[in-house]
Short mmCIF file of N, CA and C in Angstrom, two decimals:
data_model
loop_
_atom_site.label_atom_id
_atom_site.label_comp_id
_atom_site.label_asym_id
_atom_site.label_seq_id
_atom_site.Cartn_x
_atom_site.Cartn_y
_atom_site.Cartn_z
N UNK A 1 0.83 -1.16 0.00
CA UNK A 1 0.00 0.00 0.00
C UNK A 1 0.89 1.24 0.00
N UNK A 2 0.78 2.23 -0.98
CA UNK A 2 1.17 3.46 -0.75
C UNK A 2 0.16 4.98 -0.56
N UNK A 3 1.13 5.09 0.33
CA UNK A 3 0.26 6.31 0.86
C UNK A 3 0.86 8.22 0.67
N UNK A 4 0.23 8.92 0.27
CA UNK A 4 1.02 10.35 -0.23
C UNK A 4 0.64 11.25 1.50
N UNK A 5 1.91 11.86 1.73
CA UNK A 5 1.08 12.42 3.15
C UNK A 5 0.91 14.29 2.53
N UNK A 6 -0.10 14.42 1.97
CA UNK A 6 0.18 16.01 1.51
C UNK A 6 0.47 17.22 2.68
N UNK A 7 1.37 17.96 1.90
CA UNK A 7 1.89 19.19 2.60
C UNK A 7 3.28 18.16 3.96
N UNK A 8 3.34 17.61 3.81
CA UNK A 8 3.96 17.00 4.46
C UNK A 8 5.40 16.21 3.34
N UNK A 9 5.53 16.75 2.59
CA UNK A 9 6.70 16.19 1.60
C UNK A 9 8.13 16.11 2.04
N UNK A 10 9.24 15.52 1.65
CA UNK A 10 10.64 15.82 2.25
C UNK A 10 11.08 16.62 2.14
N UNK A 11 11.66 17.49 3.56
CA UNK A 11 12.24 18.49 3.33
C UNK A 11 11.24 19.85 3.87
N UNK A 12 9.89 19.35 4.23
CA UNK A 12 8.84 20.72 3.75
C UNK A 12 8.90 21.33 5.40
N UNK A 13 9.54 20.87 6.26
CA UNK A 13 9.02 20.86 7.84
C UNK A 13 7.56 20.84 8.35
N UNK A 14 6.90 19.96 7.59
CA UNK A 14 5.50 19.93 7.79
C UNK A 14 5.79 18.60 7.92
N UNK A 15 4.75 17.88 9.21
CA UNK A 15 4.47 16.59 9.14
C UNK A 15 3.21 16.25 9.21
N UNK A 16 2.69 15.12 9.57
CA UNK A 16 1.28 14.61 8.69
C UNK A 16 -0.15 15.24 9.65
N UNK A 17 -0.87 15.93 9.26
CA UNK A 17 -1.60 16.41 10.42
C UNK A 17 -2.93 15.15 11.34
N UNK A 18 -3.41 15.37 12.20
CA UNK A 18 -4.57 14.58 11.92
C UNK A 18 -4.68 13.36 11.36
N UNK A 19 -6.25 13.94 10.55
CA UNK A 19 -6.92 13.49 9.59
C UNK A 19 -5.73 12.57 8.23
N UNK A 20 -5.14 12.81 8.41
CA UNK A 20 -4.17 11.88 7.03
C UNK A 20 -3.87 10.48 7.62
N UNK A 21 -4.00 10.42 8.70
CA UNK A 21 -3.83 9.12 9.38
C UNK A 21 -5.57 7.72 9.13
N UNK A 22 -6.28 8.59 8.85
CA UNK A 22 -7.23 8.00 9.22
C UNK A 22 -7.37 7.13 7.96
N UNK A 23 -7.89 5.84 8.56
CA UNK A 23 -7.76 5.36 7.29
C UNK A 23 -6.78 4.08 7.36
N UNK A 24 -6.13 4.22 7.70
CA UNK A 24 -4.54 3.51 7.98
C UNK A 24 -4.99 2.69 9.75
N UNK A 25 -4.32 1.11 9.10
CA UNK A 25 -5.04 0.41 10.63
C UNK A 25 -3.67 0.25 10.79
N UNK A 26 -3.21 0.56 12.34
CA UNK A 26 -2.16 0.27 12.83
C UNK A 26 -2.26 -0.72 13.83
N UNK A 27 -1.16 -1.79 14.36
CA UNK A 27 -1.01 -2.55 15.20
C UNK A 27 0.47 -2.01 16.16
N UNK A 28 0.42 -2.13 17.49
CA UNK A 28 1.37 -1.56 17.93
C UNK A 28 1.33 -2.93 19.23
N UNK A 29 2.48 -3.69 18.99
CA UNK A 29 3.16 -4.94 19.99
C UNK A 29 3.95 -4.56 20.76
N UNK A 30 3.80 -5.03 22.07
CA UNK A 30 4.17 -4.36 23.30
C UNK A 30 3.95 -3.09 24.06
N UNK A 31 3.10 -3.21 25.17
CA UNK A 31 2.93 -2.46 25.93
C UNK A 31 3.41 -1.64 26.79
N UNK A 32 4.82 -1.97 26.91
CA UNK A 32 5.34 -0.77 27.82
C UNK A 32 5.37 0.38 27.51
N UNK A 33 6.33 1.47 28.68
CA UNK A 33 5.69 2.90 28.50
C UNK A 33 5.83 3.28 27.06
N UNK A 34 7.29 2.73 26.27
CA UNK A 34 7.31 3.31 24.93
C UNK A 34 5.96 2.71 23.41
N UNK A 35 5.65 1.54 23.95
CA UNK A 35 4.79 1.19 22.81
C UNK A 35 3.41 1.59 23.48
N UNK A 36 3.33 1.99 24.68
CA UNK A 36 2.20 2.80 24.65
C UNK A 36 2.10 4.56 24.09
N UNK A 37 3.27 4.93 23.91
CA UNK A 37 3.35 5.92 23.81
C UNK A 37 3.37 6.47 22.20
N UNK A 38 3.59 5.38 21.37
CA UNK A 38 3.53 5.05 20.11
C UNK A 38 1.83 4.48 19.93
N UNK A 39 1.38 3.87 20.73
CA UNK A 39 0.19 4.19 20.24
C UNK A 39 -0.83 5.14 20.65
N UNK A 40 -0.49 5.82 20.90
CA UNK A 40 -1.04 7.59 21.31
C UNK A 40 -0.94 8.20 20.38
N UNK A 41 0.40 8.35 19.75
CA UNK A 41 0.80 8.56 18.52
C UNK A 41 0.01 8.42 17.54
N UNK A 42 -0.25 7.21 17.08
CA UNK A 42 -0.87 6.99 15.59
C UNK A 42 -2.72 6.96 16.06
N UNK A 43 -3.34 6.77 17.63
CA UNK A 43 -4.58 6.89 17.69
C UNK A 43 -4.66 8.38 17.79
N UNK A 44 -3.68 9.17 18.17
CA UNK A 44 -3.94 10.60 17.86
C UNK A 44 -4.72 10.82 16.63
N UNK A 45 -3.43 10.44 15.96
CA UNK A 45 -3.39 10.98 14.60
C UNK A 45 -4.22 10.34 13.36
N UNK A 46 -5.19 9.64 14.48
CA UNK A 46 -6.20 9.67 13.70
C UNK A 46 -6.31 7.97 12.80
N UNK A 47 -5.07 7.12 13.36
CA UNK A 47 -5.16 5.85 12.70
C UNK A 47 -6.32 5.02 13.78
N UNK A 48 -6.87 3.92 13.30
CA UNK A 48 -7.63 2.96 13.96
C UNK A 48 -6.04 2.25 14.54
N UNK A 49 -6.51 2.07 15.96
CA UNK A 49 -5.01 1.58 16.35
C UNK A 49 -5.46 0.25 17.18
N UNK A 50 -4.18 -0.69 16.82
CA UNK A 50 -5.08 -1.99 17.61
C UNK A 50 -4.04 -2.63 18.46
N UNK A 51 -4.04 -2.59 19.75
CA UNK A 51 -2.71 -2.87 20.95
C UNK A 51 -2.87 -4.28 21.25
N UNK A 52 -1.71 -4.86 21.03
CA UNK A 52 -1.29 -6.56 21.89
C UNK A 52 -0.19 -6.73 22.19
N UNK A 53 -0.50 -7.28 23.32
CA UNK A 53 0.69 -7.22 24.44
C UNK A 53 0.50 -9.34 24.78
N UNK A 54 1.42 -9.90 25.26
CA UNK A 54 1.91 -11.10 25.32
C UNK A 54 0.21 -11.94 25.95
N UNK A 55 -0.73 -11.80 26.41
CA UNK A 55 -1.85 -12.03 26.68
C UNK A 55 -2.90 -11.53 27.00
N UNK A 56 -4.05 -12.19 27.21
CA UNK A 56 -5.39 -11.03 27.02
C UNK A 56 -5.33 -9.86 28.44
N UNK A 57 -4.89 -11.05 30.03
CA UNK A 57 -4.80 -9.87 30.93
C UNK A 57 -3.65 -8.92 30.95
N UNK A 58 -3.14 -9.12 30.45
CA UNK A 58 -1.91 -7.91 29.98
C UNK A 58 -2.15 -7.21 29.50
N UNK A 59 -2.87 -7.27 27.87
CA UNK A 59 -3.00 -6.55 26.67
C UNK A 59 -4.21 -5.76 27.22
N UNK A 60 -5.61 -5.82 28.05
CA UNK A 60 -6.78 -5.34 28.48
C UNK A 60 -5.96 -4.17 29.39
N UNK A 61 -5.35 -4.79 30.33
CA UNK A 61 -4.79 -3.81 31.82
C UNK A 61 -3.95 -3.07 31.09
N UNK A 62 -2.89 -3.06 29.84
CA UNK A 62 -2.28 -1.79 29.53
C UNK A 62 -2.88 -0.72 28.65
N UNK A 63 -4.03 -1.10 28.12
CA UNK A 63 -4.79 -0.76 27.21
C UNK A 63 -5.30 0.58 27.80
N UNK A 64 -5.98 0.14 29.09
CA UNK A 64 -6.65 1.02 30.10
C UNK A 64 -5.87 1.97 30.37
N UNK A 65 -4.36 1.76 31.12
CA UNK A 65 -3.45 2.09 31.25
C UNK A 65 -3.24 3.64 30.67
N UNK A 66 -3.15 2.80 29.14
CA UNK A 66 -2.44 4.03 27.96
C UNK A 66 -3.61 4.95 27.52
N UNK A 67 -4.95 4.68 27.91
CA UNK A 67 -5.89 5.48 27.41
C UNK A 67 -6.38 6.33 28.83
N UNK A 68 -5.81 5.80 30.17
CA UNK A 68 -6.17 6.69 31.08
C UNK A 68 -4.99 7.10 31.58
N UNK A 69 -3.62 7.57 31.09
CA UNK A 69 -2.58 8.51 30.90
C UNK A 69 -2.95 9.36 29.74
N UNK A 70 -3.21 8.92 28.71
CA UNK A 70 -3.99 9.87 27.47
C UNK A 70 -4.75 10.97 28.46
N UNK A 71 -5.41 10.18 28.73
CA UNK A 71 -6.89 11.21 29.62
C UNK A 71 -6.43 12.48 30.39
N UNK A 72 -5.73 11.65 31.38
CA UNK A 72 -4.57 12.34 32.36
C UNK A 72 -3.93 13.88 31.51
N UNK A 73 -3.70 13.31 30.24
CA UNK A 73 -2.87 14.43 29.74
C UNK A 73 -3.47 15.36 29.05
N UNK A 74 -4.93 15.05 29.47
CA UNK A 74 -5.86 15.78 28.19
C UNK A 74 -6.03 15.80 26.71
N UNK A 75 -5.68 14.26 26.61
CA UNK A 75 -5.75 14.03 24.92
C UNK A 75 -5.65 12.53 24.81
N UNK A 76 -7.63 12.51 25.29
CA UNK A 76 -7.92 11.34 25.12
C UNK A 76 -7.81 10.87 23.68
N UNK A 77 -7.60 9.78 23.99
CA UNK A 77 -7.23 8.44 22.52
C UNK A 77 -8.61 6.82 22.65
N UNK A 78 -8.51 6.25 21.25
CA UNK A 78 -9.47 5.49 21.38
C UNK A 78 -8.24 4.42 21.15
N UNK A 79 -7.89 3.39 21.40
CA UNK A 79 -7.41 1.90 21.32
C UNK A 79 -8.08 0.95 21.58
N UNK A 80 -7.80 -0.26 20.16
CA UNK A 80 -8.64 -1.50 20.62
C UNK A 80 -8.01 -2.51 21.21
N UNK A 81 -7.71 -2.95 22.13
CA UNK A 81 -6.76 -4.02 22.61
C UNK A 81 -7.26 -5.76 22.27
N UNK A 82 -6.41 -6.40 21.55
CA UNK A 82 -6.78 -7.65 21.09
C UNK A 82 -6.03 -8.54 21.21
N UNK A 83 -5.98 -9.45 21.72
CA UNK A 83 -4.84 -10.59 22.30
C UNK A 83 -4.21 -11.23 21.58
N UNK A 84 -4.93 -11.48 20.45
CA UNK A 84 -4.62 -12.62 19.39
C UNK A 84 -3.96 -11.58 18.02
N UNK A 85 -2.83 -12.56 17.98
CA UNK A 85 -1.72 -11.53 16.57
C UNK A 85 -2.61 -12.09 15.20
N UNK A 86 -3.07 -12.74 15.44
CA UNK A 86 -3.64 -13.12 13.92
C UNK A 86 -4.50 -12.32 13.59
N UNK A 87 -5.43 -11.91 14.57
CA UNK A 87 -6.80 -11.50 15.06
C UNK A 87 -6.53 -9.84 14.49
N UNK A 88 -5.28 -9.33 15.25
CA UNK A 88 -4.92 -8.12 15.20
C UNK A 88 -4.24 -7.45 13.76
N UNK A 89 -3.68 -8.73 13.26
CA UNK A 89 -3.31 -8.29 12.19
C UNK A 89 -4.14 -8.39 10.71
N UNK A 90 -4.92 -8.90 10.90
CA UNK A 90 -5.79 -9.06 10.01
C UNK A 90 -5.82 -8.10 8.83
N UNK A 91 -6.55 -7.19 9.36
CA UNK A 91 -6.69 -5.79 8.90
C UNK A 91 -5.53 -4.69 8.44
N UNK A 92 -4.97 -5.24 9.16
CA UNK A 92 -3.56 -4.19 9.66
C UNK A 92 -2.17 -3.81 8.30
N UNK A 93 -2.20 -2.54 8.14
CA UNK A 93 -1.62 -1.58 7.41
C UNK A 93 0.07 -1.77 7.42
N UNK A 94 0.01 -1.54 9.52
CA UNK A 94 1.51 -1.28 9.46
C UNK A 94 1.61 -1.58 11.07
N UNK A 95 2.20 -2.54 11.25
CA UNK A 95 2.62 -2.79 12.62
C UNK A 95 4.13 -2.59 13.40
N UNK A 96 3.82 -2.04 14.64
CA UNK A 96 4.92 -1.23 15.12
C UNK A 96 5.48 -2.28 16.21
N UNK A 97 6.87 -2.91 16.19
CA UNK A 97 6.77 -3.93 17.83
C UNK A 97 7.42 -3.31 18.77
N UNK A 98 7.07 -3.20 19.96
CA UNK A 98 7.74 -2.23 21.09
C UNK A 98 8.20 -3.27 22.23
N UNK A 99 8.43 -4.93 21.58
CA UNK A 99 8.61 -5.90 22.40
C UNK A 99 10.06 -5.45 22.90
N UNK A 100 10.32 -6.79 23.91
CA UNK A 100 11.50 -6.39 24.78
C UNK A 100 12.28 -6.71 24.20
N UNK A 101 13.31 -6.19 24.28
CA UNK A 101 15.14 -5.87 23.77
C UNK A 101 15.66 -7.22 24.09
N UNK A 102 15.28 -7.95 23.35
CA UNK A 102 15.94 -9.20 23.60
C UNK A 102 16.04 -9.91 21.97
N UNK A 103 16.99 -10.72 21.80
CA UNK A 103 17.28 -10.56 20.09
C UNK A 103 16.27 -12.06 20.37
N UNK A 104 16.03 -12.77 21.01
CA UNK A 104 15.36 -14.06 21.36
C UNK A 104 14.05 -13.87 21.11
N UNK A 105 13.75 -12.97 21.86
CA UNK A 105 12.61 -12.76 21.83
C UNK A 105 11.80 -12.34 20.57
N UNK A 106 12.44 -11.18 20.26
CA UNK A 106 11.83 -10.81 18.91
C UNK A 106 12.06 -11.31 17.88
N UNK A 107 12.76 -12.52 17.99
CA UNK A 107 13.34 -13.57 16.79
C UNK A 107 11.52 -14.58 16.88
N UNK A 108 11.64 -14.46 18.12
CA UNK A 108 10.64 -15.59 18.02
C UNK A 108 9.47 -15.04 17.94
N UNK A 109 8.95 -13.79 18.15
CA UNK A 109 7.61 -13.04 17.79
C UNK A 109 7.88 -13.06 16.19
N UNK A 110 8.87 -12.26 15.42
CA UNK A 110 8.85 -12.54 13.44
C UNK A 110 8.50 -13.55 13.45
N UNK A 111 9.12 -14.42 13.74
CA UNK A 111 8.88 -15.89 13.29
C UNK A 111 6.57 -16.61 13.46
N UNK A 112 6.85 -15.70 14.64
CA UNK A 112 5.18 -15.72 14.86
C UNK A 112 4.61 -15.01 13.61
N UNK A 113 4.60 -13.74 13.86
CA UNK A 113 3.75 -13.22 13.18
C UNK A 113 4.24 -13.04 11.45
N UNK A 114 5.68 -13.90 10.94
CA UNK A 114 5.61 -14.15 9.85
C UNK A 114 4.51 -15.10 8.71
N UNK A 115 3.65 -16.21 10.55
CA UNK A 115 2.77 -17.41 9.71
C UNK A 115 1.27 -16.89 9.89
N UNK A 116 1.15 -15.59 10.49
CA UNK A 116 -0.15 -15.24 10.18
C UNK A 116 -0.25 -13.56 9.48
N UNK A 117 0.66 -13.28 9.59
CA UNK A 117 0.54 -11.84 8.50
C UNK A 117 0.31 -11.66 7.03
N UNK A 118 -0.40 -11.17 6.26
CA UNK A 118 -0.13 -11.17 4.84
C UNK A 118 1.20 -10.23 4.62
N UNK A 119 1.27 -10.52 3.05
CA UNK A 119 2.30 -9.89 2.51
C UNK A 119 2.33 -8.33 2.43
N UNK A 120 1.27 -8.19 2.26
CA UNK A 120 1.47 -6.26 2.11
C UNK A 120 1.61 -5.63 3.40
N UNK A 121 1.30 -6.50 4.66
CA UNK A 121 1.60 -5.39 6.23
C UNK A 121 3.46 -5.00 5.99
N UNK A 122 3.41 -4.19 6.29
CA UNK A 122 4.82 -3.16 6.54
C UNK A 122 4.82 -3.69 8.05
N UNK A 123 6.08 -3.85 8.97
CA UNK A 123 6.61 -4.15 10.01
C UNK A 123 7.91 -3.51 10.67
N UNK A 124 7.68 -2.17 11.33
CA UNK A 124 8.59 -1.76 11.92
C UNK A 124 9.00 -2.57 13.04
N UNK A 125 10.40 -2.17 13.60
CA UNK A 125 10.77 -1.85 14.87
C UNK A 125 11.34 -1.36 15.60
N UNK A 126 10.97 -1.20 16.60
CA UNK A 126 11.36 0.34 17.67
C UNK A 126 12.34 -0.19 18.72
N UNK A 127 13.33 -0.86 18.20
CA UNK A 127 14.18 -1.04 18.91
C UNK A 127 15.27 -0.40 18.81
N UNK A 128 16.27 -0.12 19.96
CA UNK A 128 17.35 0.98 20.31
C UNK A 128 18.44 0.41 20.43
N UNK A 129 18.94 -0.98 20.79
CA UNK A 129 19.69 -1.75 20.82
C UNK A 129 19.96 -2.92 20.40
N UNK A 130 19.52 -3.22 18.98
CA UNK A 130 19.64 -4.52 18.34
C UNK A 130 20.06 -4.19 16.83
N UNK A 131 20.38 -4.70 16.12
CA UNK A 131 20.43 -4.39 14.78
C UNK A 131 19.42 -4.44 13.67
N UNK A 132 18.97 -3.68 13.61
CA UNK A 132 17.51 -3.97 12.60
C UNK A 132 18.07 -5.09 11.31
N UNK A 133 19.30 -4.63 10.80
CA UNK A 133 19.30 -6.24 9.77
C UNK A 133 19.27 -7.02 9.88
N UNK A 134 19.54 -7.57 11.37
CA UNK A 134 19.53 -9.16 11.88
C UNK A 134 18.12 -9.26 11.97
N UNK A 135 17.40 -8.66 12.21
CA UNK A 135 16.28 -8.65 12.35
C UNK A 135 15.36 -9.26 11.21
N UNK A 136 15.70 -9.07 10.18
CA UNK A 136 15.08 -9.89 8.94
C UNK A 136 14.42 -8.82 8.10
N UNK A 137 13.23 -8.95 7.66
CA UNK A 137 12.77 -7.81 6.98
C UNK A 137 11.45 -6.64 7.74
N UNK A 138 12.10 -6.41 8.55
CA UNK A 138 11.64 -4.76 9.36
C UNK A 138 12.53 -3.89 9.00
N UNK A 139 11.66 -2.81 9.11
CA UNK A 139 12.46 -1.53 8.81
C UNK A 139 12.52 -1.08 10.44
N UNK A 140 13.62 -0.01 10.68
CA UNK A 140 13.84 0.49 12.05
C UNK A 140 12.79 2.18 12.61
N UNK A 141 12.51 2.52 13.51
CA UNK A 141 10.79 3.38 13.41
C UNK A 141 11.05 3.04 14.80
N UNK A 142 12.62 4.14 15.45
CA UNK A 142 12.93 4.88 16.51
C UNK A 142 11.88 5.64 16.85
N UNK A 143 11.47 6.40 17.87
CA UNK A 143 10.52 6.99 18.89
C UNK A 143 11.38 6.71 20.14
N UNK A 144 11.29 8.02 20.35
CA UNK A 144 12.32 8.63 21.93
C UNK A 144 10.84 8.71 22.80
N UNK A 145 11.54 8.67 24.17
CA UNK A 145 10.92 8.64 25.54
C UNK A 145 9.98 9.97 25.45
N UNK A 146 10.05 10.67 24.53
CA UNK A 146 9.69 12.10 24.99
C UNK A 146 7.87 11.54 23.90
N UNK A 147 7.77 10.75 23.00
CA UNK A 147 6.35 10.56 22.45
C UNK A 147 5.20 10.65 23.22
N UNK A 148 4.92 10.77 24.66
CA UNK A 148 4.14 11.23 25.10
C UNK A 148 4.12 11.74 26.37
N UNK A 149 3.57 12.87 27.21
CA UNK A 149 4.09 13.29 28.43
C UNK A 149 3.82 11.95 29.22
N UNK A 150 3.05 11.19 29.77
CA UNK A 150 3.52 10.44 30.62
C UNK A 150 4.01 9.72 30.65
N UNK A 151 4.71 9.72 29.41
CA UNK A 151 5.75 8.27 28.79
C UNK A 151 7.14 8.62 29.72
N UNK A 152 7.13 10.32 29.64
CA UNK A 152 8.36 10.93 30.07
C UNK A 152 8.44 10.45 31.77
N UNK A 153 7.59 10.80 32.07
CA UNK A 153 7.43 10.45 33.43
C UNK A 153 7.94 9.42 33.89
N UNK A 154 8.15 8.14 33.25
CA UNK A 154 8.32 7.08 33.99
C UNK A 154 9.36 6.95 33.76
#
């Protein structure tokens, strides 16, 4: 899928407002403060955003979490939290993983969500300390501590 973000071109210091997001289903894996803070981000901005975290009572309790720090900050967000990667990806545009810094780990989530993803989802990751080429085919989609005020906080 390609997408044009207008007024927002390289180089223009404009980035995507809003409404240009909408439209676009995002998945965002792992719940801690930074992949909650990434999905603030794209439910801001207006994407349908869909959060899973390693099981359903995990993925429900951070869900709440990230939408009542939203609140907190005065910029409530809508997230759907869904347990199941198949489930979640279904639909899904462009998925972001905010799993833990472990090359094990996220070896073995690709490997997951390589047997239920289609071909056209795009797959970042927001990792700070691993090598995105070992990684296989993700692109790298850094986000600093500062993506949302109570992200900073913690």
């Amino acid at each position: 899928m390609r997408r044009r973000w207008p007024g927002g071109g390289r180089g223009s210091g404009k980035g995507p407002v809003m409404a240009e997001l909408a439209g676009l289903n995002v998945v965002v894996v792992g719940l801690g403060p930074m992949g909650r803070g990434i999905a603030r981000i794209f439910a801001a901005a207006g994407a349908t955003t869909t959060v899973v975290d390693r099981d359903e009572p995990t993925t429900v309790a951070a869900a709440r979490a990230l939408q009542d720090e939203a609140e907190t900050d005065g910029a409530p967000v809508t997230v759907q939290p869904v347990a199941d990667l198949a489930t979640a990806v279904a639909d899904a545009d462009l998925l972001v993983e905010a799993i833990l810094e472990d090359p094990a780990v996220k070896e073995e989530f690709l490997t997951r969500l390589a047997g239920v993803a289609g071909p056209d989802l795009v797959v970042a990751s927001n990792t700070s300390s691993l090598s995105i080429s070992e990684l296989g085919r993700v692109f790298g989609c850094r986000l600093q501590n500062r993506a949302a005020p109570s992200v900073q906080q913690q």
